[in-house]
Structures are given as C-alpha cells and as structure tokens.
Amino acid sequence: MWMLLSGAEEKRKANPRTYRLLLDSQKDERVVETIALDLHRTFPENIFFSSEDGLQRPLRNVLVAASLYNPDKGYSQGLNFIAGLLLLIVKDEENVFWLMDSLMNNILPDFYSPGMEAVRAEQELLGEIIRWKDRELHDHIQEVGVQWCLVGTKWFMCLFADVLPTETVLRIWDCLFFEGNKVLLRVSTLLILQNKERLMACNNFQEMVAEIQEVIKNPKSLNCHKLMKHCFKKLGSFPTTRIEKMRQECLMRVGEQ
Amino acid sequence: MAGRTGAQRPNGATQGKICQFKLVLLGESAVGKSSLVLRFVKGQFHEYQESTIGAAFLTQTVCLDDTTVKFEIWDTAGQERYHSLAPMYYRGAQAAIVVYDITNQDTFGRAKNWVKELQRQASPNIVIALAGNKSDLAQKRMVEYEEAQAYAEENSLLFMETSAKTAMNVNDIFLAIAKKLPKNEGGGPAPSRPGGVNLNSQQTQQSEGGCCK
C-alpha cells in the first residue's frame, strides 16, 4: 500500500537496476563506518536487530544505498530507525530503499541535509502552530525559557519511530504516505496540547523540559486510536497554504541565525 | 525522570545549600556518552545503547559535605551533523564532560576539538572534564593514558578514564566536577529579577559561575 501511495512503486519500476548498482558501487568508507556504528544501536532490544544474521545486513545495505543515492544528504542518524522499522514491516529491502527515497525526496522537508536547517525550522513551526492554537500554553513555555529548538528533534528526525508505540507510528506513517508531512505537525501539536495541564504546572526550565520529554508517555499519547482521532478532530484545520507560508518564514528565521 | 524529586526541599528545612548546575556531554558518536549518563543516573548499562537523536535531558543529585549538587544533564547526539545543534546545549552550561573512546584514536582528536570549541565559545568559567571511556577494553587501547593526561593538564581539564560498563570512575568524575564547581553565592554577576527573588527562575540557572539557593 505504502509503495503505491508514495510513488515508490513507480520509481522502482522506472529504475529496476538502480538499487543493485548502488550496492555494487564504490563506497565512501567513512560513511560506511558511521553507518556501521549505528547497526547495533537501532532497536537493539528487537530480536531481528540483535544479531548480524537478522536485519542488520539489510539495514546497512539500505542506509548505504540511500547515502550514495543522495550525496547531498549523506547519512543522518535518525534514518537508521526509519529504515529499521520499514524493514520490519515491509521486509523487501529494495522496496524499503524506494520508500526511504520517497520520504527523503518527496514527502518530507529536507530534514536530512547536513546543516539540519529544515528540522530546526520545523521545530520553530511547531512553536508557531502552538502559538496559533493555544496562546496561553505557548507563552507559558516561552516564559520558563524553553526554546522550540529543544522540542521534538527526534519526533521529526525519526518520524516518531522509537518515540511512540509501533502501532501508533504505523498509523502516522499511513497518513504520511497518503497525505504528506502535515501529520507530523498534527501529532506533535496534539502531544503538546493534550498535556496542557501538566505543562502549565511547570514553573521552571528543568521541570518543563522534563515534562515535554514525558508527553509521549502520557496514557493519552499511548492510545493509538484516540490519538489519531484527536489529531484530526480536536485540532481543527491545518490549511496547507498557511502551514507552508509559516514554514517558509521559519526557514528564513533559522537561516538568519 | 530519575532524580527529579531529590533536591527540592521547602525553604528553611534544608541542611546546607542546594546548588544546581547545567552539564553537557559532548563527543564523537558511539563513545559512550549516553551510557555514562545512564550509569550515573540509573545505575544501568546496556551493551548496545540506542543512538541518541537530538539530545536527552536528565537530572541527578549528588551530595558533597553540606551541599546538595543537582546536575541538569544534556546528553547530546555525537554524529558530526548534529554539531550545529550543540551550542544550544552548551550555552550557559557550567560544566561539560567531553568523552572519547580509549580504543579509537580519532575520537580523541574529536574530543580535543570539542575542548577547543568550549574554551572559545562556552561560558568562560566552564568546568571541563575529559573522560576516556571504555577502560574495560584496555586490551584494545589506542589512546595512552599518559597522552590524554598530559593533554588534560595542559588545558586544565579534569581527567579520568571511565567505564560505563563496569561503573569505574563514573560517579567519581561527576563528583570531581561537583567539587570543582564554585558553590559560593554570588559567584557571578547576579541577573536582575523583577519582583523579588524567584528561586526557581531560568535566569537563576543561566547565571554565570554556579547558582546556589
């Protein structure tokens, strides 16, 4: 399903030899080494990733191929968790490669570029959306001194893989492949807003940072069905043109820093 | 979050002072930064610790004579591209642990770069400790103890070889930092706070040179 929705299927058909050629080509040893460091550190408690006979080899193949196919991006930590979860679900490593390609080049903002500007902008954008949806909470978070750049790096970089329960992540990814990247902002916004009471009770920086880290563990965040329903019903509209305009402003702001 | 309930006691009921310090861990990917923090905060060790994405925030409290020192710890991601995020985490930090892996010479070089950057860009009074981690793998050693110690001395760094796996020197390095941090009140320019003294304000934490309450 994801293959069709994302356009990955088409890409694979149009480029039937690409993946094999990438695996057979000359590799940058430094990148391969960097990737190797993360193979044992991707879902280490999952039985499929705990030994080299399992999914560690396909994981390395997919990550190396993706770094070669996207030389401007290279390898970014975070991609290991995405490829890892895709491998667990999709299994066929070439399909995983093309799904990664759709994510990196079509669906997501440029999260995996070396300067990480797009991730920082997305964090600022989350702040702007919170300001728009709940001014009081936004202002309180600002008052205790927590900047948005400290919130949600992993949420965006890993698309919630290794952040929320797998069942929930898969539902989020359904939306991601089907309707695009806005769902990441919806979920992030909801995680913050539905913990308003607890966050408003934080009176200093350290309490607030700790509490924001915990929003993903709140029972409200763990109920997959409710979380997804609230994402779309409770938050109201997220008009694409408005979000895109806000995103461009955030990108400009991050670029100026 | 471990350690969040420790140090806060009602005013007047405390024996001695409570100090709060921001500490950041820096170093190359997979040298054991998260493992050192996990050992220090929770007393645990995982052979394969997940890669850190972005940064993790933890707190832990240690007692020093009549002073309770509360560390607010930022455990950062090690991959080169995350370097651009690092200033957000070391800005205003009173202490840093720069970690390398004794079995990997490159990570020692990278640690030296971190030290240079901190000396140039972090708070002027920051206490920097150098940790040569994975000392349990001494048979694969590539960085000599004496070499690192000489470098640490030249640069006035605290230095220990540590092992998150065996717990060797893990508490000790945090304690050594706690001892070296200034715990006198008014150790730096006190920020002006409107409407009296807010003991828990963020400004307090960001003040230079310690923040005893």
mmCIF file of C-alpha atoms in Angstrom, chain A residues 5-253:
data_model
loop_
_atom_site.group_PDB
_atom_site.id
_atom_site.type_symbol
_atom_site.label_atom_id
_atom_site.label_comp_id
_atom_site.label_asym_id
_atom_site.label_seq_id
_atom_site.Cartn_x
_atom_site.Cartn_y
_atom_site.Cartn_z
ATOM 1 C CA LEU A 5 0.565 5.726 -2.246
ATOM 2 C CA SER A 6 4.023 7.224 -2.048
ATOM 3 C CA GLY A 7 5.010 6.737 -5.667
ATOM 4 C CA ALA A 8 7.817 4.408 -4.590
ATOM 5 C CA GLU A 9 6.391 1.610 -6.722
ATOM 6 C CA GLU A 10 6.637 3.752 -9.834
ATOM 7 C CA LYS A 11 10.180 4.783 -9.004
ATOM 8 C CA ARG A 12 11.240 1.182 -8.551
ATOM 9 C CA LYS A 13 9.714 0.168 -11.864
ATOM 10 C CA ALA A 14 11.329 3.072 -13.674
ATOM 11 C CA ASN A 15 14.739 2.286 -12.142
ATOM 12 C CA PRO A 16 14.888 -1.502 -11.907
ATOM 13 C CA ARG A 17 18.694 -1.725 -11.669
ATOM 14 C CA THR A 18 19.445 1.268 -9.509
ATOM 15 C CA TYR A 19 19.432 -0.408 -6.097
ATOM 16 C CA ARG A 20 21.703 -3.293 -7.138
ATOM 17 C CA LEU A 21 24.086 -0.928 -8.908
ATOM 18 C CA LEU A 22 24.328 1.235 -5.801
ATOM 19 C CA LEU A 23 25.162 -1.760 -3.652
ATOM 20 C CA ASP A 24 27.878 -2.847 -6.086
ATOM 21 C CA SER A 25 29.424 0.588 -6.467
ATOM 22 C CA GLN A 26 32.421 2.196 -4.800
ATOM 23 C CA LYS A 27 31.556 3.380 -1.306
ATOM 24 C CA ASP A 28 32.807 6.139 0.926
ATOM 25 C CA GLU A 29 34.493 4.229 3.755
ATOM 26 C CA ARG A 30 33.790 6.943 6.308
ATOM 27 C CA VAL A 31 30.071 6.847 5.630
ATOM 28 C CA VAL A 32 30.058 3.047 5.772
ATOM 29 C CA GLU A 33 31.851 3.215 9.130
ATOM 30 C CA THR A 34 29.406 5.769 10.507
ATOM 31 C CA ILE A 35 26.507 3.570 9.469
ATOM 32 C CA ALA A 36 28.191 0.504 10.964
ATOM 33 C CA LEU A 37 28.310 2.263 14.353
ATOM 34 C CA ASP A 38 24.526 2.516 14.344
ATOM 35 C CA LEU A 39 23.639 -1.015 13.211
ATOM 36 C CA HIS A 40 23.876 -2.421 16.733
ATOM 37 C CA ARG A 41 22.193 0.651 18.108
ATOM 38 C CA THR A 42 18.965 0.513 16.114
ATOM 39 C CA PHE A 43 16.164 -1.189 18.056
ATOM 40 C CA PRO A 44 18.820 -3.166 19.983
ATOM 41 C CA GLU A 45 16.172 -4.946 22.003
ATOM 42 C CA ASN A 46 14.355 -6.236 18.930
ATOM 43 C CA ILE A 47 15.245 -9.827 18.168
ATOM 44 C CA PHE A 48 15.562 -9.141 14.418
ATOM 45 C CA PHE A 49 18.209 -6.488 15.008
ATOM 46 C CA SER A 50 20.163 -8.137 17.791
ATOM 47 C CA SER A 51 22.318 -10.276 15.507
ATOM 48 C CA GLU A 52 24.033 -9.868 12.173
ATOM 49 C CA ASP A 53 22.078 -12.740 10.612
ATOM 50 C CA GLY A 54 18.862 -10.824 11.121
ATOM 51 C CA LEU A 55 18.079 -7.415 9.722
ATOM 52 C CA GLN A 56 21.403 -5.715 10.390
ATOM 53 C CA ARG A 57 22.747 -6.521 6.928
ATOM 54 C CA PRO A 58 19.650 -5.282 5.044
ATOM 55 C CA LEU A 59 19.685 -2.224 7.309
ATOM 56 C CA ARG A 60 23.277 -1.486 6.335
ATOM 57 C CA ASN A 61 22.510 -2.045 2.643
ATOM 58 C CA VAL A 62 19.531 0.300 2.631
ATOM 59 C CA LEU A 63 21.337 3.052 4.551
ATOM 60 C CA VAL A 64 24.477 2.825 2.431
ATOM 61 C CA ALA A 65 22.467 2.829 -0.797
ATOM 62 C CA ALA A 66 20.388 5.802 0.361
ATOM 63 C CA SER A 67 23.523 7.765 1.274
ATOM 64 C CA LEU A 68 25.032 7.065 -2.165
ATOM 65 C CA TYR A 69 21.827 7.956 -3.980
ATOM 66 C CA ASN A 70 21.556 11.232 -2.029
ATOM 67 C CA PRO A 71 25.132 12.524 -1.883
ATOM 68 C CA ASP A 72 23.920 15.981 -0.826
ATOM 69 C CA LYS A 73 22.330 14.452 2.278
ATOM 70 C CA GLY A 74 24.692 11.578 3.115
ATOM 71 C CA TYR A 75 23.837 9.523 6.161
ATOM 72 C CA SER A 76 21.984 11.094 9.046
ATOM 73 C CA GLN A 77 21.313 9.418 12.360
ATOM 74 C CA GLY A 78 17.565 9.028 12.630
ATOM 75 C CA LEU A 79 17.345 7.378 9.214
ATOM 76 C CA ASN A 80 18.506 4.178 10.919
ATOM 77 C CA PHE A 81 15.309 3.996 12.963
ATOM 78 C CA ILE A 82 13.126 4.758 9.934
ATOM 79 C CA ALA A 83 14.820 2.159 7.738
ATOM 80 C CA GLY A 84 14.772 -0.287 10.635
ATOM 81 C CA LEU A 85 11.035 -0.027 11.175
ATOM 82 C CA LEU A 86 10.352 -0.115 7.435
ATOM 83 C CA LEU A 87 12.393 -3.329 7.187
ATOM 84 C CA LEU A 88 10.411 -4.915 9.988
ATOM 85 C CA ILE A 89 7.143 -4.145 8.225
ATOM 86 C CA VAL A 90 7.910 -4.169 4.506
ATOM 87 C CA LYS A 91 10.721 -6.752 4.633
ATOM 88 C CA ASP A 92 11.867 -6.406 0.983
ATOM 89 C CA GLU A 93 14.952 -4.209 1.231
ATOM 90 C CA GLU A 94 14.665 -2.753 -2.254
ATOM 91 C CA ASN A 95 11.108 -1.617 -1.503
ATOM 92 C CA VAL A 96 12.387 -0.100 1.730
ATOM 93 C CA PHE A 97 15.042 1.764 -0.238
ATOM 94 C CA TRP A 98 12.433 3.308 -2.553
ATOM 95 C CA LEU A 99 10.133 4.180 0.345
ATOM 96 C CA MET A 100 13.069 5.927 2.024
ATOM 97 C CA ASP A 101 13.707 7.742 -1.225
ATOM 98 C CA SER A 102 10.098 8.939 -1.406
ATOM 99 C CA LEU A 103 10.285 10.138 2.181
ATOM 100 C CA MET A 104 13.616 11.899 1.775
ATOM 101 C CA ASN A 105 12.977 13.489 -1.590
ATOM 102 C CA ASN A 106 9.225 13.899 -1.983
ATOM 103 C CA ILE A 107 7.295 13.699 1.248
ATOM 104 C CA LEU A 108 9.404 15.331 3.945
ATOM 105 C CA PRO A 109 11.040 18.733 4.214
ATOM 106 C CA ASP A 110 14.829 18.493 3.811
ATOM 107 C CA PHE A 111 15.292 17.021 7.312
ATOM 108 C CA TYR A 112 18.411 15.030 6.445
ATOM 109 C CA SER A 113 20.634 17.717 4.963
ATOM 110 C CA PRO A 114 23.889 18.175 6.871
ATOM 111 C CA GLY A 115 23.035 21.658 8.175
ATOM 112 C CA MET A 116 19.745 20.434 9.663
ATOM 113 C CA GLU A 117 18.066 23.786 8.910
ATOM 114 C CA ALA A 118 14.775 22.167 7.876
ATOM 115 C CA VAL A 119 14.467 20.276 11.163
ATOM 116 C CA ARG A 120 15.182 23.405 13.155
ATOM 117 C CA ALA A 121 12.627 25.286 11.066
ATOM 118 C CA GLU A 122 10.063 22.541 11.685
ATOM 119 C CA GLN A 123 10.609 22.901 15.425
ATOM 120 C CA GLU A 124 10.053 26.659 15.130
ATOM 121 C CA LEU A 125 6.984 25.933 13.041
ATOM 122 C CA LEU A 126 5.654 23.673 15.786
ATOM 123 C CA GLY A 127 6.080 26.606 18.163
ATOM 124 C CA GLU A 128 4.165 28.886 15.784
ATOM 125 C CA ILE A 129 1.345 26.365 15.491
ATOM 126 C CA ILE A 130 1.135 26.064 19.286
ATOM 127 C CA ARG A 131 1.005 29.865 19.447
ATOM 128 C CA TRP A 132 -1.845 29.817 16.944
ATOM 129 C CA LYS A 133 -3.807 27.011 18.599
ATOM 130 C CA ASP A 134 -3.163 27.805 22.270
ATOM 131 C CA ARG A 135 -1.578 31.160 23.007
ATOM 132 C CA GLU A 136 -1.624 30.711 26.775
ATOM 133 C CA LEU A 137 0.348 27.461 26.715
ATOM 134 C CA HIS A 138 2.763 28.807 24.113
ATOM 135 C CA ASP A 139 3.510 31.877 26.202
ATOM 136 C CA HIS A 140 3.991 29.843 29.351
ATOM 137 C CA ILE A 141 6.512 27.551 27.658
ATOM 138 C CA GLN A 142 8.374 30.622 26.392
ATOM 139 C CA GLU A 143 8.274 32.311 29.788
ATOM 140 C CA VAL A 144 10.092 29.497 31.546
ATOM 141 C CA GLY A 145 12.745 29.753 28.864
ATOM 142 C CA VAL A 146 12.262 26.592 26.826
ATOM 143 C CA GLN A 147 13.087 27.283 23.203
ATOM 144 C CA TRP A 148 11.407 25.289 20.462
ATOM 145 C CA CYS A 149 14.759 24.041 19.218
ATOM 146 C CA LEU A 150 14.825 21.837 22.319
ATOM 147 C CA VAL A 151 11.475 20.228 21.498
ATOM 148 C CA GLY A 152 10.868 17.294 19.201
ATOM 149 C CA THR A 153 14.156 16.853 17.316
ATOM 150 C CA LYS A 154 13.713 13.108 17.472
ATOM 151 C CA TRP A 155 9.988 13.290 16.675
ATOM 152 C CA PHE A 156 10.779 14.833 13.306
ATOM 153 C CA MET A 157 14.078 13.079 12.549
ATOM 154 C CA CYS A 158 12.638 9.623 13.270
ATOM 155 C CA LEU A 159 9.040 10.305 12.186
ATOM 156 C CA PHE A 160 8.068 9.060 15.665
ATOM 157 C CA ALA A 161 9.784 5.686 15.190
ATOM 158 C CA ASP A 162 11.296 4.703 18.553
ATOM 159 C CA VAL A 163 9.274 7.543 20.082
ATOM 160 C CA LEU A 164 5.653 6.359 20.119
ATOM 161 C CA PRO A 165 4.392 2.742 20.211
ATOM 162 C CA THR A 166 4.840 0.941 16.885
ATOM 163 C CA GLU A 167 1.115 0.589 16.296
ATOM 164 C CA THR A 168 0.737 4.357 16.528
ATOM 165 C CA VAL A 169 3.786 5.031 14.367
ATOM 166 C CA LEU A 170 2.358 2.833 11.622
ATOM 167 C CA ARG A 171 -0.915 4.759 11.691
ATOM 168 C CA ILE A 172 1.022 8.010 11.464
ATOM 169 C CA TRP A 173 3.026 6.640 8.542
ATOM 170 C CA ASP A 174 -0.187 5.633 6.758
ATOM 171 C CA CYS A 175 -1.159 9.315 6.838
ATOM 172 C CA LEU A 176 2.367 10.391 5.955
ATOM 173 C CA PHE A 177 2.463 8.285 2.780
ATOM 174 C CA PHE A 178 -1.127 9.113 1.936
ATOM 175 C CA GLU A 179 -1.491 12.829 2.609
ATOM 176 C CA GLY A 180 2.015 14.125 3.285
ATOM 177 C CA ASN A 181 4.113 15.581 6.056
ATOM 178 C CA LYS A 182 1.463 17.666 7.868
ATOM 179 C CA VAL A 183 0.532 14.699 10.036
ATOM 180 C CA LEU A 184 3.869 15.033 11.847
ATOM 181 C CA LEU A 185 2.919 18.556 12.893
ATOM 182 C CA ARG A 186 -0.576 17.464 13.856
ATOM 183 C CA VAL A 187 0.730 14.705 16.122
ATOM 184 C CA SER A 188 3.434 16.953 17.618
ATOM 185 C CA THR A 189 0.898 19.701 18.295
ATOM 186 C CA LEU A 190 -1.521 17.270 19.891
ATOM 187 C CA LEU A 191 1.199 15.768 22.107
ATOM 188 C CA ILE A 192 1.891 19.235 23.491
ATOM 189 C CA LEU A 193 -1.701 20.474 23.717
ATOM 190 C CA GLN A 194 -3.211 17.416 25.314
ATOM 191 C CA ASN A 195 -0.685 17.694 28.113
ATOM 192 C CA LYS A 196 -1.510 21.340 28.733
ATOM 193 C CA GLU A 197 -2.438 20.909 32.366
ATOM 194 C CA ARG A 198 0.835 19.252 33.242
ATOM 195 C CA LEU A 199 2.873 21.693 31.207
ATOM 196 C CA MET A 200 1.125 24.725 32.734
ATOM 197 C CA ALA A 201 2.064 23.357 36.168
ATOM 198 C CA CYS A 202 5.785 23.515 35.323
ATOM 199 C CA ASN A 203 7.290 26.640 36.782
ATOM 200 C CA ASN A 204 10.865 26.357 35.728
ATOM 201 C CA PHE A 205 13.014 25.359 32.803
ATOM 202 C CA GLN A 206 14.080 21.986 34.069
ATOM 203 C CA GLU A 207 10.585 20.849 35.029
ATOM 204 C CA MET A 208 9.291 21.949 31.654
ATOM 205 C CA VAL A 209 11.978 20.192 29.621
ATOM 206 C CA ALA A 210 11.494 17.005 31.628
ATOM 207 C CA GLU A 211 7.719 17.188 31.236
ATOM 208 C CA ILE A 212 7.911 17.793 27.487
ATOM 209 C CA GLN A 213 10.106 14.710 27.235
ATOM 210 C CA GLU A 214 7.394 12.801 29.062
ATOM 211 C CA VAL A 215 4.428 13.856 26.894
ATOM 212 C CA ILE A 216 4.988 10.809 24.712
ATOM 213 C CA LYS A 217 4.484 8.550 27.735
ATOM 214 C CA ASN A 218 1.207 10.077 28.898
ATOM 215 C CA PRO A 219 -1.602 7.469 28.682
ATOM 216 C CA LYS A 220 -3.403 9.881 26.355
ATOM 217 C CA SER A 221 -0.481 9.628 23.952
ATOM 218 C CA LEU A 222 -0.395 5.858 24.141
ATOM 219 C CA ASN A 223 -3.967 5.228 23.000
ATOM 220 C CA CYS A 224 -3.370 4.909 19.292
ATOM 221 C CA HIS A 225 -6.943 5.175 18.116
ATOM 222 C CA LYS A 226 -7.796 8.215 20.237
ATOM 223 C CA LEU A 227 -4.547 9.935 19.401
ATOM 224 C CA MET A 228 -5.176 9.674 15.667
ATOM 225 C CA LYS A 229 -8.812 10.685 16.003
ATOM 226 C CA HIS A 230 -7.965 13.746 18.094
ATOM 227 C CA CYS A 231 -5.215 14.673 15.670
ATOM 228 C CA PHE A 232 -7.782 15.329 13.018
ATOM 229 C CA LYS A 233 -10.897 16.242 15.023
ATOM 230 C CA LYS A 234 -9.689 18.214 18.009
ATOM 231 C CA LEU A 235 -7.014 20.328 16.400
ATOM 232 C CA GLY A 236 -9.178 21.902 13.747
ATOM 233 C CA SER A 237 -7.884 22.806 10.348
ATOM 234 C CA PHE A 238 -4.260 22.890 9.226
ATOM 235 C CA PRO A 239 -4.615 24.622 5.851
ATOM 236 C CA THR A 240 -1.710 23.667 3.612
ATOM 237 C CA THR A 241 -1.138 27.149 2.241
ATOM 238 C CA ARG A 242 -0.999 28.670 5.716
ATOM 239 C CA ILE A 243 1.313 25.967 7.066
ATOM 240 C CA GLU A 244 3.574 26.289 4.028
ATOM 241 C CA LYS A 245 3.781 30.062 4.430
ATOM 242 C CA MET A 246 4.609 29.703 8.122
ATOM 243 C CA ARG A 247 7.212 27.059 7.266
ATOM 244 C CA GLN A 248 8.929 29.374 4.794
ATOM 245 C CA GLU A 249 9.062 32.122 7.433
ATOM 246 C CA CYS A 250 10.572 29.697 9.936
ATOM 247 C CA LEU A 251 13.147 28.563 7.383
ATOM 248 C CA MET A 252 14.120 32.192 6.788
ATOM 249 C CA ARG A 253 14.435 32.799 10.517
#
